[in-house]
Short mmCIF file of C-alpha atoms in Angstrom, two decimals:
data_model
loop_
_atom_site.label_atom_id
_atom_site.label_comp_id
_atom_site.label_asym_id
_atom_site.label_seq_id
_atom_site.Cartn_x
_atom_site.Cartn_y
_atom_site.Cartn_z
CA MET B 1 11.00 6.92 -6.67
CA GLU B 2 8.48 9.59 -7.68
CA ILE B 3 9.65 13.16 -6.98
CA PHE B 4 7.09 13.89 -4.26
CA ASP B 5 7.64 10.51 -2.58
CA ARG B 6 11.28 11.50 -2.36
CA LEU B 7 10.33 14.93 -0.98
CA ALA B 8 8.03 13.33 1.62
CA LYS B 9 10.87 11.10 2.79
CA GLN B 10 13.29 14.03 2.95
CA TRP B 11 10.83 16.10 4.97
CA ASP B 12 10.04 13.13 7.24
CA ASP B 13 13.75 12.57 7.88
CA ALA B 14 14.20 16.28 8.70
CA GLY B 15 11.06 16.48 10.84
CA VAL B 16 9.36 19.07 8.62
CA ALA B 17 5.64 19.24 9.43
CA ARG B 18 3.31 19.67 6.48
CA ASN B 19 -0.35 19.99 5.68
CA VAL B 20 -2.36 17.09 4.36
CA GLY B 21 -2.99 17.35 0.66
CA ALA B 22 -5.54 19.77 -0.73
CA SER B 23 -8.83 18.19 -1.69
CA ALA B 24 -9.94 17.97 -5.31
CA LYS B 25 -12.62 20.53 -4.38
CA THR B 26 -10.01 22.99 -3.03
CA ILE B 27 -7.86 22.59 -6.14
CA ALA B 28 -10.87 23.05 -8.44
CA ALA B 29 -11.92 26.19 -6.53
CA PHE B 30 -8.39 27.65 -6.90
CA GLU B 31 -8.38 26.92 -10.64
CA LEU B 32 -11.85 28.40 -11.11
CA ARG B 33 -11.06 31.54 -9.08
CA HIS B 34 -7.94 32.21 -11.15
CA HIS B 35 -9.18 30.87 -14.52
CA ILE B 36 -6.28 28.44 -14.82
CA SER B 37 -5.56 24.74 -14.96
CA LEU B 38 -2.68 23.70 -12.73
CA PRO B 39 0.19 21.90 -14.45
CA ALA B 40 0.33 18.20 -13.49
CA ASP B 41 3.36 18.48 -11.19
CA VAL B 42 1.90 21.48 -9.34
CA ARG B 43 -1.39 19.60 -8.92
CA ARG B 44 0.48 16.53 -7.60
CA PHE B 45 2.40 18.64 -5.07
CA TYR B 46 -0.72 20.31 -3.68
CA SER B 47 -2.70 17.08 -3.72
CA ARG B 48 0.05 15.51 -1.66
CA PHE B 49 1.17 18.27 0.71
CA ASN B 50 -0.71 21.57 0.41
CA GLY B 51 2.28 23.35 1.86
CA THR B 52 4.21 23.09 5.10
CA LEU B 53 3.02 23.89 8.61
CA GLU B 54 6.33 25.50 9.49
CA THR B 55 9.59 26.42 7.83
CA ASP B 56 11.84 23.67 6.56
CA THR B 57 15.52 23.19 7.37
CA ALA B 58 16.42 26.11 5.05
CA PHE B 59 13.76 28.33 6.71
CA ILE B 60 11.46 28.26 3.69
CA ALA B 61 7.70 28.11 4.29
CA PHE B 62 5.62 26.62 1.48
CA TRP B 63 2.12 28.05 1.55
CA PRO B 64 -1.17 26.16 1.34
CA LEU B 65 -3.15 26.66 -1.84
CA GLU B 66 -5.68 28.81 0.02
CA GLU B 67 -2.98 31.44 0.71
CA ILE B 68 -1.55 31.57 -2.80
CA ASP B 69 -2.44 34.50 -5.04
CA THR B 70 -0.98 36.53 -7.88
CA VAL B 71 2.08 38.69 -7.34
CA PRO B 72 0.04 41.93 -7.56
CA GLU B 73 -2.56 40.66 -5.08
CA LYS B 74 0.03 39.45 -2.56
CA LEU B 75 2.78 42.03 -2.93
CA ALA B 76 1.61 45.33 -4.46
CA ASP B 77 0.40 46.74 -1.12
CA TYR B 78 3.43 45.56 0.84
CA ALA B 79 5.66 48.61 1.16
CA GLY B 80 7.52 47.45 4.25
CA ILE B 81 11.06 46.10 4.43
CA PRO B 82 11.72 45.05 1.78
CA ASP B 83 9.40 47.21 -0.29
CA TYR B 84 7.55 44.96 -2.75
CA SER B 85 5.09 47.66 -3.85
CA LYS B 86 6.79 48.29 -7.22
CA ILE B 87 7.03 44.63 -8.29
CA THR B 88 3.95 44.91 -10.51
CA ASP B 89 5.78 47.60 -12.51
CA SER B 90 9.17 45.87 -12.71
CA LEU B 91 8.18 42.22 -13.23
CA PRO B 92 6.92 41.55 -16.77
CA ASP B 93 3.61 39.67 -16.74
CA ALA B 94 3.35 39.98 -12.94
CA ASP B 95 -0.28 38.78 -13.06
CA ASP B 96 0.93 35.43 -14.45
CA TYR B 97 2.98 34.65 -11.31
CA PHE B 98 1.59 33.32 -8.03
CA VAL B 99 3.43 33.71 -4.72
CA PHE B 100 3.66 30.25 -3.13
CA ALA B 101 6.49 30.36 -0.56
CA ASP B 102 8.66 32.67 1.48
CA HIS B 103 12.07 32.74 3.10
CA SER B 104 12.57 35.43 5.69
CA ILE B 105 12.48 38.63 3.62
CA TRP B 106 11.93 37.32 0.11
CA VAL B 107 9.34 35.25 -1.68
CA TYR B 108 9.01 32.66 -4.43
CA ALA B 109 6.47 32.79 -7.24
CA ILE B 110 5.41 30.23 -9.80
CA ARG B 111 4.20 31.07 -13.28
CA LEU B 112 0.74 29.61 -13.73
CA LYS B 113 -0.60 31.79 -16.55
CA GLY B 114 0.59 32.86 -19.96
CA LYS B 115 3.67 31.82 -21.88
CA HIS B 116 5.66 28.92 -20.36
CA SER B 117 3.02 28.28 -17.66
CA ALA B 118 2.86 24.58 -18.58
CA LYS B 119 6.36 24.15 -17.13
CA ALA B 120 5.55 26.44 -14.18
CA PRO B 121 8.92 28.19 -13.81
CA VAL B 122 9.81 29.39 -10.31
CA LEU B 123 10.91 32.96 -9.65
CA TRP B 124 12.74 34.40 -6.64
CA ILE B 125 11.59 37.90 -5.70
CA GLY B 126 13.88 39.91 -3.43
CA ASP B 127 11.99 43.20 -3.43
CA GLY B 128 10.01 45.47 -5.75
CA CYS B 129 12.77 45.57 -8.36
CA THR B 130 14.87 42.46 -7.79
CA PHE B 131 13.86 39.06 -9.14
CA ALA B 132 15.47 36.08 -10.86
CA THR B 133 14.44 32.74 -12.30
CA MET B 134 15.25 29.98 -9.80
CA SER B 135 14.27 27.14 -12.11
CA GLU B 136 12.71 26.65 -15.53
CA SER B 137 10.05 24.31 -14.12
CA PHE B 138 8.32 23.43 -10.87
CA SER B 139 9.76 19.91 -10.97
CA ASP B 140 13.28 21.26 -11.53
CA PHE B 141 12.85 23.53 -8.52
CA TRP B 142 12.05 20.51 -6.33
CA LEU B 143 14.91 18.44 -7.73
CA ARG B 144 17.34 21.26 -6.96
CA TYR B 145 15.77 21.73 -3.53
CA MET B 146 16.09 18.04 -2.68
CA ASP B 147 19.75 18.01 -3.70
CA ASP B 148 20.41 20.98 -1.41
CA PRO B 149 17.61 23.05 0.17
CA ASP B 150 20.01 25.95 0.69
CA SER B 151 20.59 26.12 -3.08
CA VAL B 152 17.14 27.60 -3.66
CA ILE B 153 17.31 30.27 -0.96
CA ALA B 154 18.53 32.94 -3.39
CA PRO B 155 19.97 32.99 -6.91
#
């Protein structure tokens, strides 16, 4: 079973509502706006789901492509609780990462530019100074998630 077929079944079984897939036009506009080409597995995910409409069973919300932007664009001005405003200083290559999901008070970012972007590693960001690699690739993130959604909440 293909990874995103398996994810669809898991979300269906859990009653997780999700968006219909992003159109080819929406994906092309995202790529053009950010001067990138989405890795195949990221493209397949957004073509299939384009995020969730609500949080999942682990209280993670996966954002639609239209809400995704670079770490500096999404987080640099957020000095609330937690204070993400310093993440652009503490995270190397912050412009290469795109925030694509959140869980309560922390967020997840995927590397879509620069070195290693073909694998699209996923990063957990806890605040302006705390971050960790959750998985070395986007597909690995989803495999881990499907084995146990709680396993990707925090490192």
